[in-house]
Short mmCIF file of C-alpha atoms in Angstrom, two decimals:
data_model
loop_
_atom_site.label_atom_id
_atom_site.label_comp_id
_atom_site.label_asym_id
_atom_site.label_seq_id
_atom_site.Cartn_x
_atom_site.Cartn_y
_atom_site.Cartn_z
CA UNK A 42 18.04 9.86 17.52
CA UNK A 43 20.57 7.41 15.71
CA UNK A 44 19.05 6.74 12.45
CA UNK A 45 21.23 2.82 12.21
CA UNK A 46 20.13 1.62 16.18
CA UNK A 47 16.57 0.98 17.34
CA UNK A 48 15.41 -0.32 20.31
CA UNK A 49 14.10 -3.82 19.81
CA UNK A 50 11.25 -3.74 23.07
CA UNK A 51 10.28 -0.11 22.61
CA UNK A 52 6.60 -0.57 20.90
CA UNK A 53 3.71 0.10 22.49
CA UNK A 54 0.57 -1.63 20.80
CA UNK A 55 -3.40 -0.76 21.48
CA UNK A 56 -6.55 -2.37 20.18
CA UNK A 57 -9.89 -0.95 19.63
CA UNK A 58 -13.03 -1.62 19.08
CA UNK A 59 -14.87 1.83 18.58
CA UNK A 60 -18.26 -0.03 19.47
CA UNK A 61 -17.38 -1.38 22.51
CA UNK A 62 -15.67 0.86 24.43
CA UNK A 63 -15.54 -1.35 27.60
CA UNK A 64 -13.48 -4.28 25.68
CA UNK A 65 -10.27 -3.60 27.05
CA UNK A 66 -8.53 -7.41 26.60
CA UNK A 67 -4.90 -6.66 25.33
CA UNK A 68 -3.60 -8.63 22.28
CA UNK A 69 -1.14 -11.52 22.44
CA UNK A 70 0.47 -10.20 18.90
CA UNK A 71 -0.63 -8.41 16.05
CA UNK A 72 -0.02 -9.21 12.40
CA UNK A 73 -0.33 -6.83 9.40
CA UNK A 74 0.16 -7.51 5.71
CA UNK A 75 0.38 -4.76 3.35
CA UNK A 76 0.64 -5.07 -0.35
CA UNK A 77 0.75 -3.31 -3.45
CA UNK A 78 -2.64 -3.14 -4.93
CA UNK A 79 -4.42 -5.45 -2.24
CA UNK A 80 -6.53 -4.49 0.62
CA UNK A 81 -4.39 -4.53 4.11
CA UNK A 82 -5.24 -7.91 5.95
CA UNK A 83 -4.53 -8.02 9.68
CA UNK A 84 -4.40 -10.63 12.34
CA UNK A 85 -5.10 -9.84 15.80
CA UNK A 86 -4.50 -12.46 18.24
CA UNK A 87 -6.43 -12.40 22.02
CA UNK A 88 -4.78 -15.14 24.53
CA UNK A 89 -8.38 -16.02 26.03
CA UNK A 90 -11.26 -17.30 24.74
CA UNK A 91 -14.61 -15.47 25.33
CA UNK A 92 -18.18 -16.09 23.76
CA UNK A 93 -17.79 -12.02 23.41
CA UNK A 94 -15.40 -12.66 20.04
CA UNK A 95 -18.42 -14.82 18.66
CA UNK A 96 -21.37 -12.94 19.79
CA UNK A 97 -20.18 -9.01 19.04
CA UNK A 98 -17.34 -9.11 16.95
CA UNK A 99 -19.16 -9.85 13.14
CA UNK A 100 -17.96 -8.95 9.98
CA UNK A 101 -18.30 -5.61 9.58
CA UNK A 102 -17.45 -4.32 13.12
CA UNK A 103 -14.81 -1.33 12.81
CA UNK A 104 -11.81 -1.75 14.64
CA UNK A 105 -8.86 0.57 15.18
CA UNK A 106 -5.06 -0.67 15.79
CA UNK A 107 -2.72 2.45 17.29
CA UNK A 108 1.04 1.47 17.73
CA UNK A 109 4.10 3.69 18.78
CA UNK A 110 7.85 3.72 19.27
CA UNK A 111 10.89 5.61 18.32
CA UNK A 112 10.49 5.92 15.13
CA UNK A 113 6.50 7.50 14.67
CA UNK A 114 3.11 6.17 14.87
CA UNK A 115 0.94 3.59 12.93
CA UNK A 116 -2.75 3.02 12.88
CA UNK A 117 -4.83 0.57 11.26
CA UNK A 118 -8.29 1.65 10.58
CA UNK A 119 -10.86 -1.72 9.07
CA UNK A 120 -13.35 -3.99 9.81
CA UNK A 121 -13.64 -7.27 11.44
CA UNK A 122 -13.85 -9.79 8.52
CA UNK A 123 -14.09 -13.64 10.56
CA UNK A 124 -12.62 -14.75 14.01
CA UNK A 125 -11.56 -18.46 14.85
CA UNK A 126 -10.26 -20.28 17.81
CA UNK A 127 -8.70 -23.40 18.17
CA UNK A 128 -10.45 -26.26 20.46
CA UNK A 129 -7.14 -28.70 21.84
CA UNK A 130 -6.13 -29.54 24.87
CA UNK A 131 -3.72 -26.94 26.29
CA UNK A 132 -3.35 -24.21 28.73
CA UNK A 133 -3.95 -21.39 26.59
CA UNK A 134 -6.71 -21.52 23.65
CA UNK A 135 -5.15 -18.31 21.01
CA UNK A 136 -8.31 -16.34 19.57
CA UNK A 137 -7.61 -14.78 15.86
CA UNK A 138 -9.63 -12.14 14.86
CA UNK A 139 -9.05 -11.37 10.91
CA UNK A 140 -9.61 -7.68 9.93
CA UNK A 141 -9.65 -5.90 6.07
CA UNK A 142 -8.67 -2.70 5.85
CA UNK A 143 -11.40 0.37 5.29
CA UNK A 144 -10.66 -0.45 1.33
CA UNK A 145 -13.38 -3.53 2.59
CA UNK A 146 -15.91 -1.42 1.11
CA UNK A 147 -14.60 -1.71 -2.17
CA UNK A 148 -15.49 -4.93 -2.29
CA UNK A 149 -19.30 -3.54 -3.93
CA UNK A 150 -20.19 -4.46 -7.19
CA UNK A 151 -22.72 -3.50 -9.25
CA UNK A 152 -23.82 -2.85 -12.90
CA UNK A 153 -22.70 0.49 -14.69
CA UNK A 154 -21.72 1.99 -17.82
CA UNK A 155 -19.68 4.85 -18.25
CA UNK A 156 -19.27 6.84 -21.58
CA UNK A 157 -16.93 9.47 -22.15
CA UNK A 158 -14.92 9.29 -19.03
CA UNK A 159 -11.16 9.31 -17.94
CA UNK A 160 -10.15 6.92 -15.72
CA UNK A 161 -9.74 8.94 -12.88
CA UNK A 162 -13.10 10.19 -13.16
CA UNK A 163 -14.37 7.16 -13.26
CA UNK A 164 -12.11 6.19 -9.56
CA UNK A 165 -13.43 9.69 -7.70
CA UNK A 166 -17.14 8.42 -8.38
CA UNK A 167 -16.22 5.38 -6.95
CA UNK A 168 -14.26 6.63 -4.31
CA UNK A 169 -17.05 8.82 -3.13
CA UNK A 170 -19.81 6.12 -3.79
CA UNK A 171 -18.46 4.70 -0.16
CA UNK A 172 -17.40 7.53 1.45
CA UNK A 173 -13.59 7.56 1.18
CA UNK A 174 -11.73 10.11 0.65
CA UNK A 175 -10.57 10.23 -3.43
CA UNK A 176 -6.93 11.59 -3.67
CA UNK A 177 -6.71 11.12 -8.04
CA UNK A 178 -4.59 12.97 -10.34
CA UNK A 179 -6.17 13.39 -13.45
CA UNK A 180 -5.43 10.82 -16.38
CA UNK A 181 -5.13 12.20 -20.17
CA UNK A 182 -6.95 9.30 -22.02
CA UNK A 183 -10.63 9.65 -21.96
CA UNK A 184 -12.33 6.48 -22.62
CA UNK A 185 -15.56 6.14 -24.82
CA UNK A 186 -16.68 3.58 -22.77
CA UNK A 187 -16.00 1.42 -19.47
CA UNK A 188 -18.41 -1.07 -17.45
CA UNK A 189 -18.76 -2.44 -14.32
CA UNK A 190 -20.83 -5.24 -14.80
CA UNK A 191 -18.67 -8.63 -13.42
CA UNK A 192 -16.20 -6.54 -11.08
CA UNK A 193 -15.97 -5.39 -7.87
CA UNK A 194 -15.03 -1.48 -7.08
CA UNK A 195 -11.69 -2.47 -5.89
CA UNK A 196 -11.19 -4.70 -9.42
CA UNK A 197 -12.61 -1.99 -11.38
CA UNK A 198 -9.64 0.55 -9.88
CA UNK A 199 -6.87 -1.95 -9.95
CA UNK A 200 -7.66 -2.65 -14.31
CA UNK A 201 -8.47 1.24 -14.56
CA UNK A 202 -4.85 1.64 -12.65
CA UNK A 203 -3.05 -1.08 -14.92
CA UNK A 204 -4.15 0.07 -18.12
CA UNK A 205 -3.33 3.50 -17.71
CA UNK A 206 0.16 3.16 -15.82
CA UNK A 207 -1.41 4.27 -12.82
CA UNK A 208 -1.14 2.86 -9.41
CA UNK A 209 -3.81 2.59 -6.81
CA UNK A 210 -4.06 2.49 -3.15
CA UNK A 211 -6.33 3.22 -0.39
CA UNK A 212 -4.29 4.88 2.71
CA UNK A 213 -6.25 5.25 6.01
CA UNK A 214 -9.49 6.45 4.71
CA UNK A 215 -7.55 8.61 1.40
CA UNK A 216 -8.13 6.24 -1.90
CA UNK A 217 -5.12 7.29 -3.65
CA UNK A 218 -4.87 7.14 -7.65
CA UNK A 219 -1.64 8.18 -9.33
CA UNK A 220 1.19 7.61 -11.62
CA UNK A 221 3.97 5.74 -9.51
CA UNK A 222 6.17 8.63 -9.52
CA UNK A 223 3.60 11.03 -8.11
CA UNK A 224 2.81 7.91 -5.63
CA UNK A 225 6.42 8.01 -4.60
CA UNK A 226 6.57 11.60 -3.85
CA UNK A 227 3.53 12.20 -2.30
CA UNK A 228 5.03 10.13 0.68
CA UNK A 229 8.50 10.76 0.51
CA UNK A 230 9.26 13.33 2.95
CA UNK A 231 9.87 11.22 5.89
CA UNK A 232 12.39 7.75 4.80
CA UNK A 233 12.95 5.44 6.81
CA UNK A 234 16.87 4.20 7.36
CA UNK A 235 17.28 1.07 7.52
CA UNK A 236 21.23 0.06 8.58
CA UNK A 237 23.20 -3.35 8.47
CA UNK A 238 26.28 -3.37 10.45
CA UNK A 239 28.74 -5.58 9.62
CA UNK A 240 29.87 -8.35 11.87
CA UNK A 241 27.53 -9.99 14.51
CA UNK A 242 26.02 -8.12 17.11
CA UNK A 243 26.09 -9.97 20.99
CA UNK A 244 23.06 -11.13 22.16
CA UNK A 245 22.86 -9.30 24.88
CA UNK A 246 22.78 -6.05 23.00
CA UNK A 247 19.08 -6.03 22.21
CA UNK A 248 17.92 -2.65 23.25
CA UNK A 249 19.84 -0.69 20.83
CA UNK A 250 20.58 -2.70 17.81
CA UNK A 251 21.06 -2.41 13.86
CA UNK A 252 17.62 -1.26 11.97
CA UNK A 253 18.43 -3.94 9.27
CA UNK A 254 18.73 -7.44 9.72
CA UNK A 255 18.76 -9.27 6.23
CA UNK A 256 18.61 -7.97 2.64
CA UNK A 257 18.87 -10.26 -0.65
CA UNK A 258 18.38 -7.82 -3.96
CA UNK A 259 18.36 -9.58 -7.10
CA UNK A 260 19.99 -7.12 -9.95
CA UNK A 261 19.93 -8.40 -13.45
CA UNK A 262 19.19 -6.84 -16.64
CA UNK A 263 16.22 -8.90 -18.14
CA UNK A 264 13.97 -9.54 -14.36
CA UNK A 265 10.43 -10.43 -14.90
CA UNK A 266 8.33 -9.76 -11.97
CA UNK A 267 4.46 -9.34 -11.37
CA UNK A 268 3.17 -9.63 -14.78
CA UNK A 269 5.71 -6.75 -16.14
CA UNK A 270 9.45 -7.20 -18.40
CA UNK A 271 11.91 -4.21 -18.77
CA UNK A 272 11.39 -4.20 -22.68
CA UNK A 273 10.43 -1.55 -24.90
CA UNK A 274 6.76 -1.51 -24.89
CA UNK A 275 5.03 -0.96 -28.28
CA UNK A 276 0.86 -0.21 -28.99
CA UNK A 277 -0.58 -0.42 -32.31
CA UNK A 278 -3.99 1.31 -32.56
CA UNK A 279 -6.02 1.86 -36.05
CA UNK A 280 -8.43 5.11 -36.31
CA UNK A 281 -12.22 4.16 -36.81
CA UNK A 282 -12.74 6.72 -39.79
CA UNK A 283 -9.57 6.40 -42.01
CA UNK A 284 -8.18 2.91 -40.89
CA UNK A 285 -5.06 4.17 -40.44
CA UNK A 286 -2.62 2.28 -38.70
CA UNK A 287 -1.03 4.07 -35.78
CA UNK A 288 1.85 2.52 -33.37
CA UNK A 289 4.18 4.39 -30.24
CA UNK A 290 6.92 2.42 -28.71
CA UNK A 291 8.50 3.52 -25.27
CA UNK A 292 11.28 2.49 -23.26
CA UNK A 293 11.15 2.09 -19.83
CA UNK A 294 14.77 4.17 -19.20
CA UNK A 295 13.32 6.89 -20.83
CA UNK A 296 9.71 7.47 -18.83
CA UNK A 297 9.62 9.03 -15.39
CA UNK A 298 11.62 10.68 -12.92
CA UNK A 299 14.49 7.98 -12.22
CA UNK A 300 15.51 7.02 -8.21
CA UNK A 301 18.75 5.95 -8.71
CA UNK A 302 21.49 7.19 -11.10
CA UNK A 303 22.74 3.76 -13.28
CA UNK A 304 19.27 2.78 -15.36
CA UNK A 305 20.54 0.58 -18.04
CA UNK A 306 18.57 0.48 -21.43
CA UNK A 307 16.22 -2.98 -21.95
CA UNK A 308 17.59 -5.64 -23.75
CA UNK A 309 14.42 -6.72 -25.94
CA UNK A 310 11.38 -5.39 -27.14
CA UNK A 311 7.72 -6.00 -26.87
CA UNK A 312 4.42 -5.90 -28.90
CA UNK A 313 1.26 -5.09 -26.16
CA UNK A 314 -1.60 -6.95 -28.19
CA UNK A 315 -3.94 -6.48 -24.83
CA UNK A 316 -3.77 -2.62 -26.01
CA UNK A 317 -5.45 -1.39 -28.92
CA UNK A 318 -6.27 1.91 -29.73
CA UNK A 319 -7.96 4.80 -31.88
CA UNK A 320 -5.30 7.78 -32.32
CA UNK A 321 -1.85 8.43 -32.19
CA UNK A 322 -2.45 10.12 -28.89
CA UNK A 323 -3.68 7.49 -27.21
CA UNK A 324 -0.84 4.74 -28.28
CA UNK A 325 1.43 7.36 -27.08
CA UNK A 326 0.02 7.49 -23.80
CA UNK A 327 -0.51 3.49 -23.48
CA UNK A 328 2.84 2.83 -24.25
CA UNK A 329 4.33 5.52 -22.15
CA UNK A 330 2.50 3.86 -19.63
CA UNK A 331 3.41 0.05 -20.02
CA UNK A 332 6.55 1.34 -19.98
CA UNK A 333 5.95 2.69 -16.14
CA UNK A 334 4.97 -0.51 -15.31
CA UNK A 335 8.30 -2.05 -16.13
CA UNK A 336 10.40 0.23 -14.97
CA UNK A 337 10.90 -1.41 -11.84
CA UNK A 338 12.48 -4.27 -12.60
CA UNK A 339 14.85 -4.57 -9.73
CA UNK A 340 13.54 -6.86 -6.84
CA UNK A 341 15.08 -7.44 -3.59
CA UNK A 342 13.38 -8.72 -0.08
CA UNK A 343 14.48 -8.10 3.62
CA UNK A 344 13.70 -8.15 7.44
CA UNK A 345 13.85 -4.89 9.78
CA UNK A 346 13.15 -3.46 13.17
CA UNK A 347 9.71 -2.27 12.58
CA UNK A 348 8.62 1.11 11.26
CA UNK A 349 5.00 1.89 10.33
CA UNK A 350 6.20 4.32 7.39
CA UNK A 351 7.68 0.78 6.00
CA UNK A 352 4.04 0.61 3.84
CA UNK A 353 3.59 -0.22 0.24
CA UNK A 354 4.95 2.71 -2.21
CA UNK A 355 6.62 4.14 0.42
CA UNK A 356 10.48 5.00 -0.26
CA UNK A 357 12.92 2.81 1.97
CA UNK A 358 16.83 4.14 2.48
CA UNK A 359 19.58 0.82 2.78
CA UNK A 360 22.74 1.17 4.17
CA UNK A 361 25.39 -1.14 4.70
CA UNK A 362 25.04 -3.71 2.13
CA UNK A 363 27.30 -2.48 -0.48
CA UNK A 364 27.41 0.25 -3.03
CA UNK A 365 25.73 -1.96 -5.57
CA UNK A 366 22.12 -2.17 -3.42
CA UNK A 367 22.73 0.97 -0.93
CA UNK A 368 19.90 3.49 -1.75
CA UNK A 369 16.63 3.88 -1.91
CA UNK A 370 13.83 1.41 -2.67
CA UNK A 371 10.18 1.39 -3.21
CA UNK A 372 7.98 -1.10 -0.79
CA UNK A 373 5.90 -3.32 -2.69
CA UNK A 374 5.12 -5.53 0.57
CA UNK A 375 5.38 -5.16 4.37
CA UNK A 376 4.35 -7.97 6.52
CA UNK A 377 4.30 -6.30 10.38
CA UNK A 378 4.53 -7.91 13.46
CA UNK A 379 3.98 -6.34 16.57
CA UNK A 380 3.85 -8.87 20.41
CA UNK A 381 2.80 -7.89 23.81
CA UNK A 382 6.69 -7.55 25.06
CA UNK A 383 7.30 -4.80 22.59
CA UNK A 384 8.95 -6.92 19.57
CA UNK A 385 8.15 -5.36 16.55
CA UNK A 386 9.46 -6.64 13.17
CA UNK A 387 9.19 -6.27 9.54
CA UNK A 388 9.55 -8.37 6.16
CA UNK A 389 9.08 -6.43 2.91
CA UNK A 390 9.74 -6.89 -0.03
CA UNK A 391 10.68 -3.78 -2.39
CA UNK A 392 11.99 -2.78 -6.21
CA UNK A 393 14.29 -0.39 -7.75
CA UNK A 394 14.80 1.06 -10.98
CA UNK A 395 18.34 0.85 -11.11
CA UNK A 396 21.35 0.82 -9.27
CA UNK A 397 24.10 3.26 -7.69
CA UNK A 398 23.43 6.36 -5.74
CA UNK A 399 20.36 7.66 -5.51
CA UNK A 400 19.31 10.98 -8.23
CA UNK A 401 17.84 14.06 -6.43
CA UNK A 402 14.94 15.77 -7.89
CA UNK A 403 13.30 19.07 -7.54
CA UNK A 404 11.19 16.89 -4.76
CA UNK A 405 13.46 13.97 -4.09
CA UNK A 406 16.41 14.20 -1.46
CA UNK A 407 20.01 12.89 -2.09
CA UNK A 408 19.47 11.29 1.23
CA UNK A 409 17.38 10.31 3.60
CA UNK A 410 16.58 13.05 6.72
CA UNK A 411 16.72 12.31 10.74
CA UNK A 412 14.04 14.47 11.04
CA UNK A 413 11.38 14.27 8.95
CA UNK A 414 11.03 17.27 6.60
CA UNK A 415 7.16 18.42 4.82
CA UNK A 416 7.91 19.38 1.10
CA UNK A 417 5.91 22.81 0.78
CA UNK A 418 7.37 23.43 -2.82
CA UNK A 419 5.93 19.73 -3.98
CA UNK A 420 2.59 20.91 -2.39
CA UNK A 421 2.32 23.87 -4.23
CA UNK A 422 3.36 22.78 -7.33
CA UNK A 423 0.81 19.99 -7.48
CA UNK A 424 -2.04 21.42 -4.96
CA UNK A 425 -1.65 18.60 -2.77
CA UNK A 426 -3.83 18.87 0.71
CA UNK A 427 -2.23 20.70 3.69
CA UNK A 428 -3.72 18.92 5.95
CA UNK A 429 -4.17 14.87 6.30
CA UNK A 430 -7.62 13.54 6.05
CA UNK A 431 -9.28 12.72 9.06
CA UNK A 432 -10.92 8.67 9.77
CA UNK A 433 -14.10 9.26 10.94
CA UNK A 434 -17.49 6.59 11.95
CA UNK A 435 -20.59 7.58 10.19
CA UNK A 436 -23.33 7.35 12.70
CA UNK A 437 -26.35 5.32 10.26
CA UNK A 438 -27.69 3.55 13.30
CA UNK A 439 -27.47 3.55 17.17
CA UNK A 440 -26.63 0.30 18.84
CA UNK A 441 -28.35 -0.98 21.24
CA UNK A 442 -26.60 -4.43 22.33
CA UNK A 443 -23.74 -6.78 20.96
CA UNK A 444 -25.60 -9.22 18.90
CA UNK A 445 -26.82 -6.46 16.99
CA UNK A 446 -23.53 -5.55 15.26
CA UNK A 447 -22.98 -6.22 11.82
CA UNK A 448 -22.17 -4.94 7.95
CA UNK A 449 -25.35 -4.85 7.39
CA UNK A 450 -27.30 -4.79 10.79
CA UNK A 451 -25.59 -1.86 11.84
CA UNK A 452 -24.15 -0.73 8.69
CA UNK A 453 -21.28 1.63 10.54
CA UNK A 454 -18.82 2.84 8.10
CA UNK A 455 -14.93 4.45 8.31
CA UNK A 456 -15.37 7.72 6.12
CA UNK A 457 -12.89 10.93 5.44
CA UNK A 458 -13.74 14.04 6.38
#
């Protein structure tokens, strides 16, 4: 396999609905969004209209999307969240059926106090409240107390995730929780390449053509993106028995395992007043990890042939566009498309934390592999699961006919096992 040439037509794309085992309609295209911190959305669109869509396919319905070319395999494991369908005069009437990922669940709220608790205590309960599969690395601040009361699961993990310097993701049925470097590894074994070569490529040579289409980075020393400047990050905190006045200030050059070898030192610093605390310890660790957050302060955007390891906080490789922006990259946003002649694109957007080559680690490769590798040192050192969590349908009740389906009418639910 040539790593900078993919076929353009080579993807095959399947659709089911585990409920319904006799639907067998093929799509017209499929859309899926993935993005940092947000459930997956996907679009499925049928070319025929059918009173099936309306009747049978409720929100709630599980629904499995399996594609496959060259480069691996992608699934998409959710539920049905709405459908809709256009009324006009013309010859073919486009049904869209939306879908949420199995994160959907997430969406529960509730009323709870916690006491005592780390944060990633406080995610594993969670996790395994719905039945997904809790993939957490343990977080050093315990908190004397948290609530739930006004959020949602899935709100209660992403302010948990913030406030700690934690990122948080749910993968198939696995609701990953860790710091971004630990994110970054856990998935790293297998990079996609994706290639621009230079000069324009005929039209007629579709079948085997350049993995990379466009790429605009944007490299600057002082970039503000989502919420987060590359400044030194300082947290006051004041001790509840002595009132003394503690403070930790951290630089975002100087936290984590670096991806790429030039990491230039922030320009300006920064006072977090959202972050007070009550020891030393735990300004050290809040700063340490508002610094995290701002590492990444390197945005660029593209388009590609598609390739379902192209997924948020997964590690990209770019070649061909220059020494500055060759390397690797961390997806913050994929946006697949997939149609019934075998297209399959992608547009993501993705950050870096510096420029130049890329800096191997003890679990971090100089360069990307044809073939991908499985790191057994990195899974020893940090205990991570041989084996990948299966998706399976919990079986509450049977169904007896299609009007019957439903989140709550037949409350069927994707689980890992």
């Amino acid at each position: 396999m040539n790593n900078a040439d993919q076929n353009r037509y080579g993807t095959r794309l399947a659709v089911d609905f585990p409920d319904f085992p006799m639907f067998s309609i093929q799509p017209r295209n499929f859309t899926l969004i993935q993005e940092a911190g947000k459930h997956d959305v996907a679009e499925i669109n049928f070319p025929s209209f059918s009173e099936f869509y309306y009747k049978a396919l409720k929100t709630g319905v599980p629904v499995q999307v399996t594609w496959v070319n060259e480069k691996g395999k992608g699934v998409f494991i959710g539920y049905v969240h709405s459908s809709s369908m256009t009324t006009q005069a013309t010859s073919v009437r486009v049904v869209t059926i939306k879908c949420v990922g199995s994160s959907f669940v997430l969406k529960e709220g509730g009323a709870k106090i916690w006491r005592n608790k780390t944060a990633s205590e406080i995610v594993t309960e969670l996790a395994n409240n719905v039945k997904l599969k809790p993939v957490v690395t343990s977080s050093p601040v315990r908190f004397a107390q948290q609530s739930l009361i006004g959020h949602t699961y899935w709100e209660k993990i992403q302010e948990l995730a913030h406030r700690i310097g934690y990122v948080a993701q749910v993968v198939g049925v696995e609701l990953h929780f860790h710091p971004m470097d630990k994110m970054i590894d856990s998935f790293i074994s297998s990079i996609p390449v994706l290639s621009y070569q230079d000069g324009d490529i005929d039209s007629g040579y579709v079948y085997e053509a350049q993995t990379l289409d466009r790429f605009k980075p944007l490299v600057g020393d002082l970039v503000e993106i989502g919420g987060h400047s590359r400044k030194d990050k300082t947290v006051f905190g004041i001790d509840p028995l002595t009132a003394k006045i503690y403070s930790s200030t951290s630089s975002p050059d100087t936290v984590g395992t670096n991806l790429r070898s030039v990491v230039k030192a922030p320009l300006f610093k920064e006072h977090v007043p959202t972050r007070i605390t009550g020891s030393a310890a735990e300004s050290k660790a809040m700063s340490e990890a508002q610094a995290q957050l701002a590492r990444w302060s390197l945005p660029a955007e593209g388009s590609a042939q598609g390739d379902a390891r192209i997924a948020p906080y997964r590690t990209i490789e770019i070649n061909g566009t220059g020494d500055t922006s060759d390397g690797f990259w961390i997806i913050t946003r994929a946006e697949h498309f997939m149609a019934f002649d075998g297209r399959y694109t992608v547009d993501f957007k993705c950050v870096s934390d510096g420029t130049g080559g890329n800096k191997p680690s003890a679990f971090r490769p100089a360069t990307a592999s044809v073939v991908p590798t499985r790191n057994i040192e990195y899974e020893l050192a940090t205990g991570a699961q041989p084996t990948p969590t299966s998706a399976k349908l919990s079986s509450v009740e049977p169904l007896y006919s299609q009007t019957q389906a439903g989140f709550k009418v037949t409350p069927r639910r994707w689980v890992g096992r």
